[in-house]
CSV table of C-alpha atoms and ligand atoms in Angstrom, one decimal:
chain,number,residue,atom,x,y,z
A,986,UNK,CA,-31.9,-25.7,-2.3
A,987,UNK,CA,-31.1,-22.2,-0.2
A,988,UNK,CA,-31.0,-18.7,-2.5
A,989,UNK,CA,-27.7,-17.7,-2.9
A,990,UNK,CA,-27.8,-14.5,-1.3
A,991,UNK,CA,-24.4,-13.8,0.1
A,992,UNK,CA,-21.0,-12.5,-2.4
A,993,UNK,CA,-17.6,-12.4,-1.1
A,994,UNK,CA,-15.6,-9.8,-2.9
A,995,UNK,CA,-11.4,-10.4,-2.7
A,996,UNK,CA,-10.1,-6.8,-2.5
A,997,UNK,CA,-6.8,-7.2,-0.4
A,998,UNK,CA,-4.5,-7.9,-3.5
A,999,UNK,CA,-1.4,-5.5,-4.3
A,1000,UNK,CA,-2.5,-4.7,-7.7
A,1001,UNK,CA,0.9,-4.5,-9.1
A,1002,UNK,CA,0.3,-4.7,-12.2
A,1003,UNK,CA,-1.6,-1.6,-12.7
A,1004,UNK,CA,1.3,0.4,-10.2
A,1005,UNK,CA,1.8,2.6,-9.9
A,1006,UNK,CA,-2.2,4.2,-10.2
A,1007,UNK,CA,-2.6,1.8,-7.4
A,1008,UNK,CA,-0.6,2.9,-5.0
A,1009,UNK,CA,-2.7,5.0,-3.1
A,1010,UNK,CA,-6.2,4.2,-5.2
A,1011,UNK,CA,-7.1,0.6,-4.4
A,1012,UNK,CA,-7.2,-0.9,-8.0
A,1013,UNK,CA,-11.0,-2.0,-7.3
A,1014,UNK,CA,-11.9,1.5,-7.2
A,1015,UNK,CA,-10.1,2.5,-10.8
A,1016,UNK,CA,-11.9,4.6,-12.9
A,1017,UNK,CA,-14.1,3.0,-16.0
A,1018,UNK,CA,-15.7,6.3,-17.5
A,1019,UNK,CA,-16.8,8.2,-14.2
A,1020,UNK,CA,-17.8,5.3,-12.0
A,1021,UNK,CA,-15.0,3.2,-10.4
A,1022,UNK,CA,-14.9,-0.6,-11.1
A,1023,UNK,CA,-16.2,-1.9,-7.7
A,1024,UNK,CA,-20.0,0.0,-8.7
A,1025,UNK,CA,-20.3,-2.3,-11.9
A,1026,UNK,CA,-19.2,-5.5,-9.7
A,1027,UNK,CA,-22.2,-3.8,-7.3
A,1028,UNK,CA,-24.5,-3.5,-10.0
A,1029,UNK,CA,-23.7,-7.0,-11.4
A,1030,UNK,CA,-24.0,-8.9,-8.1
A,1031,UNK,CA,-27.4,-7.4,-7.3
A,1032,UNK,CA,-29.0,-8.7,-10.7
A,1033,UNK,CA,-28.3,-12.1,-9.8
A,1034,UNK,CA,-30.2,-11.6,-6.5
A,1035,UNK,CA,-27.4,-11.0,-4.1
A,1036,UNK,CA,-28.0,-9.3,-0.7
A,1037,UNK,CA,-25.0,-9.3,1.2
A,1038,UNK,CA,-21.6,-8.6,0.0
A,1039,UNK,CA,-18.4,-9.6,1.9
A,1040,UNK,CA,-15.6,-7.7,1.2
A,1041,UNK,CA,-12.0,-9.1,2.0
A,1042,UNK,CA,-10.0,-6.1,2.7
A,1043,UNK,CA,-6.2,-5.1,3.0
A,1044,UNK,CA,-3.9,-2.3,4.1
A,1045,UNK,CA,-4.3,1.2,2.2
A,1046,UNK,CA,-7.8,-0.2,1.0
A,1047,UNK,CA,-9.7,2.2,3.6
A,1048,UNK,CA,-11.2,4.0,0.5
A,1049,UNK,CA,-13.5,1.0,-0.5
A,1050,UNK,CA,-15.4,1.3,2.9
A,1051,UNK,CA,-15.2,5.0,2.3
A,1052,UNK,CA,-16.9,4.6,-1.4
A,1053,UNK,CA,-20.0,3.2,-0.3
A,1054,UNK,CA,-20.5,5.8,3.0
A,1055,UNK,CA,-22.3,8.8,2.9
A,1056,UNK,CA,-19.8,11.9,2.4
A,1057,UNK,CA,-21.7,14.2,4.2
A,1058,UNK,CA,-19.7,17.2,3.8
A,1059,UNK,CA,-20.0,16.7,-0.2
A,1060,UNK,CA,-23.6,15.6,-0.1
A,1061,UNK,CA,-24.2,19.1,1.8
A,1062,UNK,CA,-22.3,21.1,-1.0
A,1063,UNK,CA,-23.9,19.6,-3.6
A,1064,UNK,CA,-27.0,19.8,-1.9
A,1065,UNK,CA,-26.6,23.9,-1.0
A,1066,UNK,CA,-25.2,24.7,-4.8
A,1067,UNK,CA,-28.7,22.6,-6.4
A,1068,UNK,CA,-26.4,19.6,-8.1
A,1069,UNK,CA,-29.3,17.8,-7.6
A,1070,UNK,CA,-28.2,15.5,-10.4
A,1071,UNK,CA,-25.1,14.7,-9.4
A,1072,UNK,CA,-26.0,14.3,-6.2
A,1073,UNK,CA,-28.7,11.7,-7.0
A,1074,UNK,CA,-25.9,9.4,-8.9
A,1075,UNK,CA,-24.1,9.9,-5.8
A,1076,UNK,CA,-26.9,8.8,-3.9
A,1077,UNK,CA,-27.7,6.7,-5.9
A,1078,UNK,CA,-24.5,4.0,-5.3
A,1079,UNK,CA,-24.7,3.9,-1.6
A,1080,UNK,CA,-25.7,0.6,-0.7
A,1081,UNK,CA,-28.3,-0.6,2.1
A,1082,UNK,CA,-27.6,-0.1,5.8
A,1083,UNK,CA,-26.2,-3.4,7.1
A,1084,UNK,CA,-25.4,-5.0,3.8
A,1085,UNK,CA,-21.9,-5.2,3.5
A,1086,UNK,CA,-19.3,-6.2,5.5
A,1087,UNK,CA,-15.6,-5.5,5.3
A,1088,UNK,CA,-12.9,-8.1,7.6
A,1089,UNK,CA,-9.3,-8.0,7.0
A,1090,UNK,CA,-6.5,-10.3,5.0
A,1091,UNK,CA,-3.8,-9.1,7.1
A,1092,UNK,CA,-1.2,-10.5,4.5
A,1093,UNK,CA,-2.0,-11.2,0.5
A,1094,UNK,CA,-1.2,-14.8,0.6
A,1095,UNK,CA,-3.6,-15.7,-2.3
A,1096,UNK,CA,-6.9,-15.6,-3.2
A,1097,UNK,CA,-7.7,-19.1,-1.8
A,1098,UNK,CA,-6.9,-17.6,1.6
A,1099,UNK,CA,-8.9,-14.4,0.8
A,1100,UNK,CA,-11.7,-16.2,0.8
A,1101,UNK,CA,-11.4,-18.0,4.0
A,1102,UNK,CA,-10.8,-14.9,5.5
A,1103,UNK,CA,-14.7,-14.5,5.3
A,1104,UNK,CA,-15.7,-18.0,6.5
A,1105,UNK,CA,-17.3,-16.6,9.4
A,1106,UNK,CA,-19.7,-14.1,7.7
A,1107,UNK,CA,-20.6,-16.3,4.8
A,1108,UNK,CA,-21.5,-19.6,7.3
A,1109,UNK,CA,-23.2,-22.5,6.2
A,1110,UNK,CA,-24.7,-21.7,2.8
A,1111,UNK,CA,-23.6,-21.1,-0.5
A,1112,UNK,CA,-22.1,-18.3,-1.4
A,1113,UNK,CA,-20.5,-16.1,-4.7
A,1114,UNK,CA,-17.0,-15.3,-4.8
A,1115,UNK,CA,-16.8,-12.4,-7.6
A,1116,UNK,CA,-13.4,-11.4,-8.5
A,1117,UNK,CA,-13.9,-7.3,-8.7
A,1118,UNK,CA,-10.8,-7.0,-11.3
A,1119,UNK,CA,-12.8,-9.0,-13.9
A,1120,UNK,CA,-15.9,-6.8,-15.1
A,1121,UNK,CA,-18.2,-8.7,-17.3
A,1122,UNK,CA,-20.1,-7.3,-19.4
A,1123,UNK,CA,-23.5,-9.3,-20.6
A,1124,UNK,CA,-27.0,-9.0,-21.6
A,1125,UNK,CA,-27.9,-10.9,-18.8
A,1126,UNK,CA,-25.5,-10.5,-15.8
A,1127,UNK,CA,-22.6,-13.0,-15.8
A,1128,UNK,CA,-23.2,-14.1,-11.9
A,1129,UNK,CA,-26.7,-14.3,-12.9
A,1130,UNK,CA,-26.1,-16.7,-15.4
A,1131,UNK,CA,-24.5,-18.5,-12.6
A,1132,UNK,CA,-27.0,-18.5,-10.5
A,1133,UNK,CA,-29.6,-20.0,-12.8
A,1134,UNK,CA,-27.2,-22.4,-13.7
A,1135,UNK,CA,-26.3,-22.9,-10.2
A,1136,UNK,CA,-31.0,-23.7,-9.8
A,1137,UNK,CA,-30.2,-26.1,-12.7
A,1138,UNK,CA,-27.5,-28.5,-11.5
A,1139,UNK,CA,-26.7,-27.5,-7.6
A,1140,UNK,CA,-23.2,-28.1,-6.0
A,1141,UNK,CA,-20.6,-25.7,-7.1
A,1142,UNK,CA,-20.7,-24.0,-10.7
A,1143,UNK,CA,-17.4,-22.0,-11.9
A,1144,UNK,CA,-17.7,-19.3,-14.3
A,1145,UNK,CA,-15.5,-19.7,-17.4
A,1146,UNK,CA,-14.5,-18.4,-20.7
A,1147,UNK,CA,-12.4,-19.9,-24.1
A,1148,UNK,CA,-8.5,-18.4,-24.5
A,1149,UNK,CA,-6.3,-19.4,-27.1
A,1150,UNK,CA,-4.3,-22.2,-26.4
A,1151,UNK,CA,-1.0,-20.2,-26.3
A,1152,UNK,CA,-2.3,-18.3,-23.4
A,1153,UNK,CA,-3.5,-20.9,-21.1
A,1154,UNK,CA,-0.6,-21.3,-18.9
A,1155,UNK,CA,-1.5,-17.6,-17.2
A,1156,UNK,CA,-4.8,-18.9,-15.8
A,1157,UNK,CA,-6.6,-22.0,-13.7
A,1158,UNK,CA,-7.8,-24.1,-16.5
A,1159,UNK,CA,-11.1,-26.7,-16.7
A,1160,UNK,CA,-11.0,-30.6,-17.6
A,1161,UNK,CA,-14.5,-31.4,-18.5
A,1162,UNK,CA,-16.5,-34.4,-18.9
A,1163,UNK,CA,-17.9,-33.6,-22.3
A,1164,UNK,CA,-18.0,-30.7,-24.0
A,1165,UNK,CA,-22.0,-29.9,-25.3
A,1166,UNK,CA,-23.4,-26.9,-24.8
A,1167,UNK,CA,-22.6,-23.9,-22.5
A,1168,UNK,CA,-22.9,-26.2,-19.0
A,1169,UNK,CA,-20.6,-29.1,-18.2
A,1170,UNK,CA,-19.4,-31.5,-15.8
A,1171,UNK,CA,-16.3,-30.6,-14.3
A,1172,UNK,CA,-13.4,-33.5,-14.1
A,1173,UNK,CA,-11.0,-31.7,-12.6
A,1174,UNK,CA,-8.8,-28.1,-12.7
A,1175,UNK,CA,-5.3,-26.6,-13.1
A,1176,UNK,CA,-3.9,-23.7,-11.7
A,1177,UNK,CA,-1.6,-22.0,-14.5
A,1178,UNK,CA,-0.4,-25.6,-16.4
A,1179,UNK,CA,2.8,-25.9,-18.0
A,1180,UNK,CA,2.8,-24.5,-21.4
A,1181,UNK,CA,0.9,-27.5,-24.0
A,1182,UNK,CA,-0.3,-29.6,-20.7
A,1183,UNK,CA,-4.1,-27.6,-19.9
A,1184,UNK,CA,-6.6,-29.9,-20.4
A,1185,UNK,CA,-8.8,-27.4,-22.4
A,1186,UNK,CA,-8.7,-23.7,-23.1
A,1187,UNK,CA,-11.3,-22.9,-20.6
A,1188,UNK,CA,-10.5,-20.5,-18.3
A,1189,UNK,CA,-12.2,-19.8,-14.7
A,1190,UNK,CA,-13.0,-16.5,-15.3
A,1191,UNK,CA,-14.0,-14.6,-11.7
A,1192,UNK,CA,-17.6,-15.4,-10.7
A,1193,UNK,CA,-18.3,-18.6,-8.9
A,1194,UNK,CA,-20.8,-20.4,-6.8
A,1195,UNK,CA,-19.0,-22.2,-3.7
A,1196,UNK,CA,-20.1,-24.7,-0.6
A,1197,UNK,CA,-19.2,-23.6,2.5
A,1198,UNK,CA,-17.3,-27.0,2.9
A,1199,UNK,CA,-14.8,-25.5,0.9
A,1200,UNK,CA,-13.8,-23.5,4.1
A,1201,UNK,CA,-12.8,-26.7,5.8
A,1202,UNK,CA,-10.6,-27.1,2.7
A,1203,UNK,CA,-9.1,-23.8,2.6
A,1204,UNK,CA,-8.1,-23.9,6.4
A,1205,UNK,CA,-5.7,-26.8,5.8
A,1206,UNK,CA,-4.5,-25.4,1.6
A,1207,UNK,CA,-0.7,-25.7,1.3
A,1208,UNK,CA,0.6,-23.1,-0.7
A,1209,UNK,CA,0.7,-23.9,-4.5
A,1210,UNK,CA,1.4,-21.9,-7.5
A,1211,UNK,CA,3.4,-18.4,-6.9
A,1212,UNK,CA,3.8,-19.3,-3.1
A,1213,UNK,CA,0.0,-18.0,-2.5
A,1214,UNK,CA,-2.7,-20.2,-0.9
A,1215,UNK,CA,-4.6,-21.0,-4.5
A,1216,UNK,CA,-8.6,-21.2,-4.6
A,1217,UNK,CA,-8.2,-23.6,-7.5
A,1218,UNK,CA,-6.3,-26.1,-5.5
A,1219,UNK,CA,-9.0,-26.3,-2.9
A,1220,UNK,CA,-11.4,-26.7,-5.3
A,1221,UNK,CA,-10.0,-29.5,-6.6
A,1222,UNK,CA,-10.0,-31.1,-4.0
A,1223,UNK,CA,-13.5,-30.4,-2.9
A,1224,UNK,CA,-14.2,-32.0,-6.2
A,1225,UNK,CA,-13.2,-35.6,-4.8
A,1226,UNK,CA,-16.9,-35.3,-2.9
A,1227,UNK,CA,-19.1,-32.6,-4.6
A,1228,UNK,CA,-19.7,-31.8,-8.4
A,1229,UNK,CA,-18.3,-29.1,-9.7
A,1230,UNK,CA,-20.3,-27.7,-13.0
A,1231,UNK,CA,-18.6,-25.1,-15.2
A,1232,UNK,CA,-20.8,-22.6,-17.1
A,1233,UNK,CA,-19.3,-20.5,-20.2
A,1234,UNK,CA,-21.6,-17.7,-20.0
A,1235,UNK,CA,-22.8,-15.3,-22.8
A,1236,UNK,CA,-20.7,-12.0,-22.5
A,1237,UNK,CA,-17.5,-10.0,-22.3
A,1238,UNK,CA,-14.9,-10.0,-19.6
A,1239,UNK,CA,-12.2,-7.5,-19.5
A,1240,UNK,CA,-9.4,-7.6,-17.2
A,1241,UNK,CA,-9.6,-4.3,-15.4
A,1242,UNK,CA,-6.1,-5.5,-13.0
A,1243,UNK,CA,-4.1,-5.3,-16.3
A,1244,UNK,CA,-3.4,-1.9,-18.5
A,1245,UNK,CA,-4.6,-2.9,-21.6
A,1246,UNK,CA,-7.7,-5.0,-20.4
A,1247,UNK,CA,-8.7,-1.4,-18.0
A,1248,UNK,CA,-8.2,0.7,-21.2
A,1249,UNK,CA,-10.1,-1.6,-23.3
A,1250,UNK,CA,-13.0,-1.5,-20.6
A,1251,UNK,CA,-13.0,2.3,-20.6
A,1252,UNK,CA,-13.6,2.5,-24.4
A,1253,UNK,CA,-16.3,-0.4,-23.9
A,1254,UNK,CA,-18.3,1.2,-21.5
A,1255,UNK,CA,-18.0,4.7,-22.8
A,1256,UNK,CA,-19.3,3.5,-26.4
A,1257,UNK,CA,-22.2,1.5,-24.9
A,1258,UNK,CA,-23.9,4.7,-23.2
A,1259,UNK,CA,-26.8,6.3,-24.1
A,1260,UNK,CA,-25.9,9.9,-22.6
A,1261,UNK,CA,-21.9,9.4,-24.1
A,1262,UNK,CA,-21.9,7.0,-26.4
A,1263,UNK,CA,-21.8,9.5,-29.7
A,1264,UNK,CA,-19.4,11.7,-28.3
A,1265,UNK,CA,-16.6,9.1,-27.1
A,1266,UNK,CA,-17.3,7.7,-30.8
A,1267,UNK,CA,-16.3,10.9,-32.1
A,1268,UNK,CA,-13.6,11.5,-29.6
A,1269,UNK,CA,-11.8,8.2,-30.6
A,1270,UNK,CA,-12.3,8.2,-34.1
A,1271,UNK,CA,-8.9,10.1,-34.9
A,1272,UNK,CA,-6.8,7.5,-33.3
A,1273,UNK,CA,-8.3,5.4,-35.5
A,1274,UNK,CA,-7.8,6.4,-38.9
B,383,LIG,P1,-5.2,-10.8,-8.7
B,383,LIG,O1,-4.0,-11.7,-8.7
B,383,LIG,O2,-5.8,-10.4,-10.0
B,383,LIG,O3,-4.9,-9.4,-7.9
B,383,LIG,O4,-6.3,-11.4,-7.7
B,383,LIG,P2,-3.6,-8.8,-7.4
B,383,LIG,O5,-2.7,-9.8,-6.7
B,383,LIG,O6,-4.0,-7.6,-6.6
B,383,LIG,O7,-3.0,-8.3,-8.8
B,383,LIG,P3,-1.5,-8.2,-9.4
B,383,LIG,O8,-1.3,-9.6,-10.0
B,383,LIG,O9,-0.5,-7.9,-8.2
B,383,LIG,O10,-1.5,-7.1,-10.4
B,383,LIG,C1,-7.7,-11.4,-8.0
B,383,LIG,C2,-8.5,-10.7,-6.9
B,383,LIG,O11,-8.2,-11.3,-5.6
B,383,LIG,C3,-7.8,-10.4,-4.7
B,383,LIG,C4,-7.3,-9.2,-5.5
B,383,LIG,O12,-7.5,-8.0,-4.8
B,383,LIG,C5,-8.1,-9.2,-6.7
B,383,LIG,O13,-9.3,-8.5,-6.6
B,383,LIG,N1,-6.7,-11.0,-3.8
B,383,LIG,C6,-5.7,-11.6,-4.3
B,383,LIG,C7,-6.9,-10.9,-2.4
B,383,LIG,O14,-7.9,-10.3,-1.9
B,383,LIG,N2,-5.9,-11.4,-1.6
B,383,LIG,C8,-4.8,-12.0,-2.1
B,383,LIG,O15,-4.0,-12.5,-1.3
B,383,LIG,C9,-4.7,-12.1,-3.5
């Protein structure tokens, strides 16, 4: 069985829910503490082992390709004015020459169709589709847990997490086989069921391991929930001819494309570091007495 080494990364949504920050800022590129969200993703994809990362662009996302370029003119400054510091963590988030690759969505017709949109980059291997919105937060990386699941038990493995039952109708939702342990056989998948009709409350949660035959698949998707090209539905019906494993990994997830879930990541990270950690404790504690 290949490595997976290649990530595609959907960043060609309209981000309306976090309008209007993300009208000019591409929502990917938010701010959680002084990094914006697409350097966690990074970060993330890199401890599972991934070497190329595919992004799917849009219009007005220029400043992702931008992000992880050298700003020369900036890099000079710093370098003239001794910020050596700040210009290592600069530095620092650039990535290898040649390693990613942007092409276009021209139009956000779903995430099913983002995906295809990099068909030709990712070829015929498996690959890691990582939604950037959702940033995970585990001891071991989420799309690493994926990964070594993925060494276990082959085909395709979806990331997922519990909800409670009352919220299942916002999300693509899991049937399993059984339910024992963390790794099970997938039966089947829902893309935002009718309130009381999920077959679980797993949710796919943002990081999964695809076959390339899922291309194929893609090419032909009719349009399905909302009027977008859904992921889920293709998936499904990959699942007539490959497994399909879903993995509820050991972590956090917070949903940086919604207000509350990009607040909730801020506080999050700034708590958990070493250099901030005591002083964002101390900032926050009069809100909450
Ligand atoms: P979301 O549905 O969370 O993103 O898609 P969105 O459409 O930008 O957000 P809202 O609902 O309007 O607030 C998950 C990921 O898939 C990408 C998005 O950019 C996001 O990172 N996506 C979605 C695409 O690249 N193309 C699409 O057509 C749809």
């Amino acid at each position: 069985m290949k490595k997976v080494r290649k990530a595609v990364i959907p960043v060609a949504g309209l981000g309306t829910r976090v309008l209007p920050a993300s009208k000019v800022v591409p929502k990917e590129l938010l701010n959680l503490v002084d990094r914006p969200i697409l350097a966690y993703i990074i970060e993330e994809a890199r401890a599972a082992g991934i070497e190329h990362f595919v992004f799917v662009t849009g219009r007005s996302k220029g400043a992702i390709e931008d992000y992880f370029d050298h700003q020369v003119e900036l890099e000079a400054q710093l370098s003239a004015k001794n910020k050596s510091d700040v210009l290592n963590a600069l530095l620092a988030e650039l990535p290898r020459e040649g390693e990613m690759s942007f092409v276009r969505q021209m139009q956000p017709k779903g995430l099913g169709h983002a995906v295809w949109c990099a068909r030709d980059i990712i070829g015929d291997e498996a690959f890691a589709v990582i939604l950037p919105d959702m940033v995970m937060d585990a001891e071991v990386a989420a799309l690493k847990q994926a990964v070594e699941a993925y060494d276990k038990v082959g085909g395709n493995v979806i990331v997922v997490e519990r909800v409670p039952h009352d919220q299942t109708h916002q999300y693509g939702v899991v049937a399993l086989e059984s339910q024992e342990g963390r790794l099970n056989k997938m039966t089947g998948m829902v893309e935002k069921p009718a309130k009381g009709t999920a077959p679980s409350n797993l949710i796919v949660s943002g990081r999964y391991i695809l076959q390339p035959e899922i291309f194929g698949l893609l090419a032909t998707q009719e349009k399905g929930a909302g009027g977008e090209i859904q992921l889920t539905d293709s998936m499904s019906r990959l699942m007539d001819s490959q497994s399909f494993h879903a993995l509820e990994y050991e972590g956090v997830t917070y949903d940086c494309g919604d207000k509350i879930g990009l607040l909730r990541a801020n506080v999050a990270m700034a708590l958990k570091r070493d250099d901030l950690g005591e002083a964002a404790r101390r900032a926050l504690a009069p809100f909450f007495v």
